[in-house]
XYZ file of C-alpha atoms in Angstrom:
351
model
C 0.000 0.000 0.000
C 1.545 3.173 -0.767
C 2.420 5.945 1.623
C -0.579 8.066 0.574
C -3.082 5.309 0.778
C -1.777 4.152 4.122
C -2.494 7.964 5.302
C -5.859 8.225 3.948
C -6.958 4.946 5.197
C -5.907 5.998 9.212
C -7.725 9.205 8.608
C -10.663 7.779 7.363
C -10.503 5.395 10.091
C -9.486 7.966 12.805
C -12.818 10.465 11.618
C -14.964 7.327 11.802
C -14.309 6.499 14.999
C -14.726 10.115 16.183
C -17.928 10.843 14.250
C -20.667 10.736 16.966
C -23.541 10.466 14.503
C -22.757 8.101 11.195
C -26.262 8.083 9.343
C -27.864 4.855 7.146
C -30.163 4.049 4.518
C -28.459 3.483 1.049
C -30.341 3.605 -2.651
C -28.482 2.995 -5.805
C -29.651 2.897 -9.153
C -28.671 0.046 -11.819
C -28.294 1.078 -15.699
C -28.309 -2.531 -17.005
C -27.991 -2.905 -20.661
C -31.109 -2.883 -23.234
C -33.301 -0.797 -20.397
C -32.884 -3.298 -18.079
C -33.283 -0.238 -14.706
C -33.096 -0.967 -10.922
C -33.303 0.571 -7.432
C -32.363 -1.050 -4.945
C -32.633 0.462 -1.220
C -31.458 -0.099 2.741
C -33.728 0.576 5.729
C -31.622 1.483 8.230
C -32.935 2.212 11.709
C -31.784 1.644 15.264
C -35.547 0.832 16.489
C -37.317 -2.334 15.218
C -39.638 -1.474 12.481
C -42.818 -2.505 11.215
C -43.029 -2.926 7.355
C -45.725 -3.773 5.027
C -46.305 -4.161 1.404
C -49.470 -2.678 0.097
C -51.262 -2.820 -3.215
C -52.676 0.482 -3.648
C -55.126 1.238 -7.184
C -55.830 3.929 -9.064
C -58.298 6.435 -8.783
C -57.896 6.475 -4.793
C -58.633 10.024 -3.287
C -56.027 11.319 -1.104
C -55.829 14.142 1.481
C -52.115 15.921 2.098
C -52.994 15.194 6.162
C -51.688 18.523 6.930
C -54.893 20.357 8.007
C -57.405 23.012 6.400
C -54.721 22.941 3.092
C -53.589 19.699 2.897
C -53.416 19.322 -1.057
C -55.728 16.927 -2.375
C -55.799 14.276 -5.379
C -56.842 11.329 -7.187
C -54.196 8.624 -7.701
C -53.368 8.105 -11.901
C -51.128 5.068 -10.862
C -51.489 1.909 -8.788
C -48.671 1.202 -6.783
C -47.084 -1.526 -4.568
C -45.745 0.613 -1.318
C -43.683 -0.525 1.611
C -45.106 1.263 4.906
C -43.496 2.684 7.491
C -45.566 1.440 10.955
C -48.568 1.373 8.952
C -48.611 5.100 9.295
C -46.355 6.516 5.990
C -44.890 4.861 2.720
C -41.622 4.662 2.623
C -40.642 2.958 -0.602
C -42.892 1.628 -3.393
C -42.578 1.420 -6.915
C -46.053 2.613 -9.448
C -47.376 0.712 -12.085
C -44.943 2.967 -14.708
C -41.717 1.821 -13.175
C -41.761 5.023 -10.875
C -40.024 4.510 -7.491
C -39.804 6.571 -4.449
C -37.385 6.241 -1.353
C -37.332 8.310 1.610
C -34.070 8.557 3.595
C -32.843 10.316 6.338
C -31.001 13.513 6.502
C -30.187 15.463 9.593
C -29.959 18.901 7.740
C -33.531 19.433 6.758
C -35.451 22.178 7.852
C -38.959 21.584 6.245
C -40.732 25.218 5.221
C -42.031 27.324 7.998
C -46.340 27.839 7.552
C -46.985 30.819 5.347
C -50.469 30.659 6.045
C -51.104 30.102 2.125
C -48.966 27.841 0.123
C -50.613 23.847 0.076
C -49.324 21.545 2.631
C -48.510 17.848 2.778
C -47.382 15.517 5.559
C -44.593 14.150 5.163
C -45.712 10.452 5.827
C -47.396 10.814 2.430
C -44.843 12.895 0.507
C -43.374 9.793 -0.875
C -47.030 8.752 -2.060
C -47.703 11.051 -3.386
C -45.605 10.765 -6.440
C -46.430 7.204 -6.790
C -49.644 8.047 -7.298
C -49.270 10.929 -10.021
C -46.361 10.587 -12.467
C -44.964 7.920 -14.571
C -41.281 9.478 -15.101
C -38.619 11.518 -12.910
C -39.061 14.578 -15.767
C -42.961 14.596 -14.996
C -42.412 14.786 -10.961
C -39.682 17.453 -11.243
C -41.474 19.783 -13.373
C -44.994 19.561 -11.711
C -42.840 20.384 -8.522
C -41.003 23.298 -9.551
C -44.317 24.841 -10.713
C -46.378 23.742 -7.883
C -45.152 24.826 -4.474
C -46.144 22.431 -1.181
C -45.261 22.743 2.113
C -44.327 19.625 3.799
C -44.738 19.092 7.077
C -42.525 16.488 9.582
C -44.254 14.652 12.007
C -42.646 12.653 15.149
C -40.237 9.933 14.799
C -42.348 6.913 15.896
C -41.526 5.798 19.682
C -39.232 9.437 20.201
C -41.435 12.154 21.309
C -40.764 15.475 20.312
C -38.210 14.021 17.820
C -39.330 15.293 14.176
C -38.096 12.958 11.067
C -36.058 14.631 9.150
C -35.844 12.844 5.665
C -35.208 13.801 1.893
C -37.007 11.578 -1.166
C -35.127 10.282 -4.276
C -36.861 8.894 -7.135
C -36.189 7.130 -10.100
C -37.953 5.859 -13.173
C -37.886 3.273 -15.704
C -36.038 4.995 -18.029
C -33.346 5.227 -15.404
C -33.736 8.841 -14.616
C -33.178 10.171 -10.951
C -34.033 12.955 -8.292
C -32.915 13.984 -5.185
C -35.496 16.039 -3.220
C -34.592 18.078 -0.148
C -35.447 20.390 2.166
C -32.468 22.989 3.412
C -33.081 26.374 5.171
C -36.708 25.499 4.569
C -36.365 25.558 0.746
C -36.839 22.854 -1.536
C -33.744 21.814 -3.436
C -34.353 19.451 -6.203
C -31.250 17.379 -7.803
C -32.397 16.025 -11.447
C -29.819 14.289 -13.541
C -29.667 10.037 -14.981
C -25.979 10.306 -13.743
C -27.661 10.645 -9.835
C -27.607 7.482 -9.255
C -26.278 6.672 -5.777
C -27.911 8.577 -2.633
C -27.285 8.212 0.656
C -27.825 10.641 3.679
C -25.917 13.616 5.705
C -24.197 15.825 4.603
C -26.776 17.492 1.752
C -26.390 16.490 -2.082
C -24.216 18.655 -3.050
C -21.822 18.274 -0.429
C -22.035 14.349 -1.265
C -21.745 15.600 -4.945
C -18.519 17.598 -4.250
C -16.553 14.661 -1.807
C -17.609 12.352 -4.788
C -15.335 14.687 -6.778
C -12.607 15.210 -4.217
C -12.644 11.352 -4.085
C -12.138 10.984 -8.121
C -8.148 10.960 -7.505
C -8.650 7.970 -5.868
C -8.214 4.468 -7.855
C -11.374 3.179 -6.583
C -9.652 -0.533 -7.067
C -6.824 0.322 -5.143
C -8.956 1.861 -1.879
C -12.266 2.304 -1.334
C -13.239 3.973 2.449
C -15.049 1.580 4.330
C -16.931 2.764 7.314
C -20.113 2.883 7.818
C -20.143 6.583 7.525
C -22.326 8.286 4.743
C -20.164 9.456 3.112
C -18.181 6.454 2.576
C -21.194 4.366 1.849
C -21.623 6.492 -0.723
C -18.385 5.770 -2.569
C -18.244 2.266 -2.094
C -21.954 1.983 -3.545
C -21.152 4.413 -6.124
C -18.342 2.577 -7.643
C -19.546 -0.840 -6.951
C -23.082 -0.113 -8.852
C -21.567 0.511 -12.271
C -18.390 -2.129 -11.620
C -21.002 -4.790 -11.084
C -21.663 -7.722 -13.580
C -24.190 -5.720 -16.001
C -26.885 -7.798 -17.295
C -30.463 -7.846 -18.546
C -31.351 -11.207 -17.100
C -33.857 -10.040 -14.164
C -31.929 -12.454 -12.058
C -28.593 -12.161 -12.535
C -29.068 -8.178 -12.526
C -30.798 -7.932 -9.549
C -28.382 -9.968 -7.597
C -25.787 -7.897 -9.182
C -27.980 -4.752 -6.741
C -28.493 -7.171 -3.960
C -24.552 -7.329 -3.670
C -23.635 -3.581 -3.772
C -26.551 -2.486 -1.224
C -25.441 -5.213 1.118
C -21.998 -3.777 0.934
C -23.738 -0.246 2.008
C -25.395 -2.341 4.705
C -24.643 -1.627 8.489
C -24.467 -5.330 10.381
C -26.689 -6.507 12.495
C -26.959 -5.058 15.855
C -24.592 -2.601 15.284
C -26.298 1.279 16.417
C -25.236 4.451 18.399
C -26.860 4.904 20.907
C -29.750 7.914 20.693
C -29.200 7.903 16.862
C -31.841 6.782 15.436
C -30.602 7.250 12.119
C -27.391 5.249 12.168
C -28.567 2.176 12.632
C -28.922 -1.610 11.583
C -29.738 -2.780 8.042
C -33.246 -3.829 9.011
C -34.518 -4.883 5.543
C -33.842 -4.583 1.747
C -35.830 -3.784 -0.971
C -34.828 -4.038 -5.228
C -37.201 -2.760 -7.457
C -36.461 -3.809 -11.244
C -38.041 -1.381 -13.253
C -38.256 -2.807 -16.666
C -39.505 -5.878 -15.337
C -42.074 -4.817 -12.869
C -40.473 -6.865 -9.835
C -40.519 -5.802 -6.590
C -38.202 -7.716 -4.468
C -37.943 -8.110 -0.528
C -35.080 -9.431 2.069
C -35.150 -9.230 5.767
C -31.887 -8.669 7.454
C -33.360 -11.569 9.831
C -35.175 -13.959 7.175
C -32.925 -16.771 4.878
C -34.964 -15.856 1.820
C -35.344 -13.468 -0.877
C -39.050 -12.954 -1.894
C -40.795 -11.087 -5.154
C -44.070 -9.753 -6.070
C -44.572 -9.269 -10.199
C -46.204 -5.733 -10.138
C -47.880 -7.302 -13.790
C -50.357 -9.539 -11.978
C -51.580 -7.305 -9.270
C -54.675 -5.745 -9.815
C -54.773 -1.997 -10.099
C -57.922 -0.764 -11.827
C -59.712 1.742 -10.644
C -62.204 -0.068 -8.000
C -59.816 -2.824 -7.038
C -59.880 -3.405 -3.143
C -56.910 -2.432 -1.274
C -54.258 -5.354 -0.248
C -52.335 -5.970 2.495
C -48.818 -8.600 2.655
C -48.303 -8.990 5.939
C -44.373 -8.705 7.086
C -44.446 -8.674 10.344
C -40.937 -6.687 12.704
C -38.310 -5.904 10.447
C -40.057 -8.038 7.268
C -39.327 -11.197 9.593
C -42.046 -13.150 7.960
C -40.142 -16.020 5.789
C -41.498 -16.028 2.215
C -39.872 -17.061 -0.467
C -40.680 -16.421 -4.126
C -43.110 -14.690 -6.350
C -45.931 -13.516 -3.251
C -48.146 -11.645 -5.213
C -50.783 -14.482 -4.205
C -50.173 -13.882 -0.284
C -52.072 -10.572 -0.211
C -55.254 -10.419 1.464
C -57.554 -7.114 1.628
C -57.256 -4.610 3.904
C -58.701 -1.321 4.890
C -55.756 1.071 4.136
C -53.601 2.836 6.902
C -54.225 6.333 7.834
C -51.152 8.363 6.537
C -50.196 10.089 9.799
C -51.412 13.414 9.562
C -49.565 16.703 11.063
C -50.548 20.157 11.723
């Protein structure tokens, strides 16, 4: 090793050890030949979480659960979401290929009320775009020339502890945005080439130690701590140095692989950080082939659900796949027969 990558190592090791909050979650998006786009995604959290898979059709009506102007709208899309405690979505990928992540980021300061502009919770912020646009380009531009106010609720089980999280999205055609709020002003990332997010510090910042890390030969040294930062990198590199395929199987275990490398090990947390945390499940969402695909850090198995025979006309009842803590329920295989209807969750609504 040479005398430079010996020093950069013990620093990187040395600011690791000193960081007193090192935050989670990882998303990465594939650009597999002939179309063949996926994102793939880490929860991370340091509290045991409940996680469901819903089937949700179009032509729901939704409410922004923010009070007197919550915005309001019909769903164009059906969509397979993963909940957060039954309370928010999380994840989820539309019946166009659109998918929507929501990860944590200490340096958001959602908008303070201005007593006019439309408001949204942010438990269904993420839902929101499932249920209205087929592409990145469609989301973007409706957002830049329709302000919302989001609103943060509480963390669940932390009082008084607001969630600070930014959404990414990405589409079929492999596009990719980065939505977040700083100094109470939304800051939208758009570009293919976005294809790795993870959490603190904001986007640029990642964008800028992604460039100061460039003089690095990523096959030489990659930084491996847990950090965001360095998550970033590895998953980064890894997600275009990957075998690149468009056989659904092999290419989604070619995603598997690099957001288990992002992964934080089991048991491993800070304690009062909620947001650096274990690698509680895993979800892949393969966008040209409509599969949705689930792994619990604490199951054996890998299990699927093909988006193309779940029923989303208008009409269709809501369904329910029961994970159970963490996605700790073993399935294995394509599950889109294990739903069962269910009333739909209450998005948790905010003032």
């Amino acid at each position: 090793m040479s005398k430079f990558v010996l020093t950069l190592a013990t620093l990187t090791a040395a600011v690791a050890l000193l960081g007193a909050e090192v935050q989670a979650c990882t998303r990465a998006v594939y650009h597999g030949p002939d179309g063949r786009n996926i994102t793939g995604r880490n929860m991370d959290f340091k509290d045991a979480m409940v996680s469901n898979f819903w089937v949700f059709p179009r032509g729901m009506k939704r409410n922004g659960a923010a009070g007197s102007r919550s915005l309001e709208w019909t769903s164009k899309f059906g969509s397979l979401a993963v909940s957060g405690y039954d309370i928010s979505t999380v994840d989820g990928m539309n019946e166009a290929g659109l998918n929507a992540s929501l990860l944590w980021l200490n340096a958001t300061e959602f908008p303070k009320d201005d007593g006019k502009t439309p408001r949204m919770s942010l438990s269904i912020w993420a839902q929101f775009y499932l249920d209205q646009f087929a592409t990145v380009s469609e989301a973007v531009e409706y957002t830049r020339s329709h302000p919302v106010q989001v609103v943060s609720g509480e963390v669940p089980g932390r009082p008084g502890s607001l969630a600070p999280l930014h959404l990414t999205l990405s589409d079929a055609s492999g596009d990719s945005a980065v939505l977040e709020w700083i100094g109470g002003k939304l800051s939208i990332h758009h570009d293919r080439k976005y294809q790795v997010v993870t959490n603190d510090p904001p986007y640029d910042s990642q964008l800028a130690n992604q460039k100061y890390w460039s003089a690095v030969d990523p096959l030489n040294f990659l930084p491996g701590s847990g950090r965001s930062e360095d998550r970033y990198l590895r998953a980064g590199f890894y997600i275009n140095a990957v075998t690149q395929s468009d056989d659904p199987r092999i290419s989604a275990a070619a995603v598997f692989s690099v957001i288990r490398n992002a992964s934080v090990p089991y048991g491993v947390s800070l304690p009062e950080s909620p947001n650096l945390s274990t690698t509680r499940w895993r979800v892949v969402a393969d966008q040209k082939g409509m599969l949705f695909y689930g792994e619990s850090a604490t199951s054996p198995n890998i299990f699927w659900v093909d988006l193309k025979k779940l029923d989303f006309s208008e009409g269709a009842p809501v369904r329910k796949l029961d994970l159970g803590v963490d996605m700790n329920r073993i399935l294995t295989g394509e599950a889109s027969g294990q739903f069962v209807t269910e009333k739909p969750f209450d998005f948790m609504a905010v003032e």
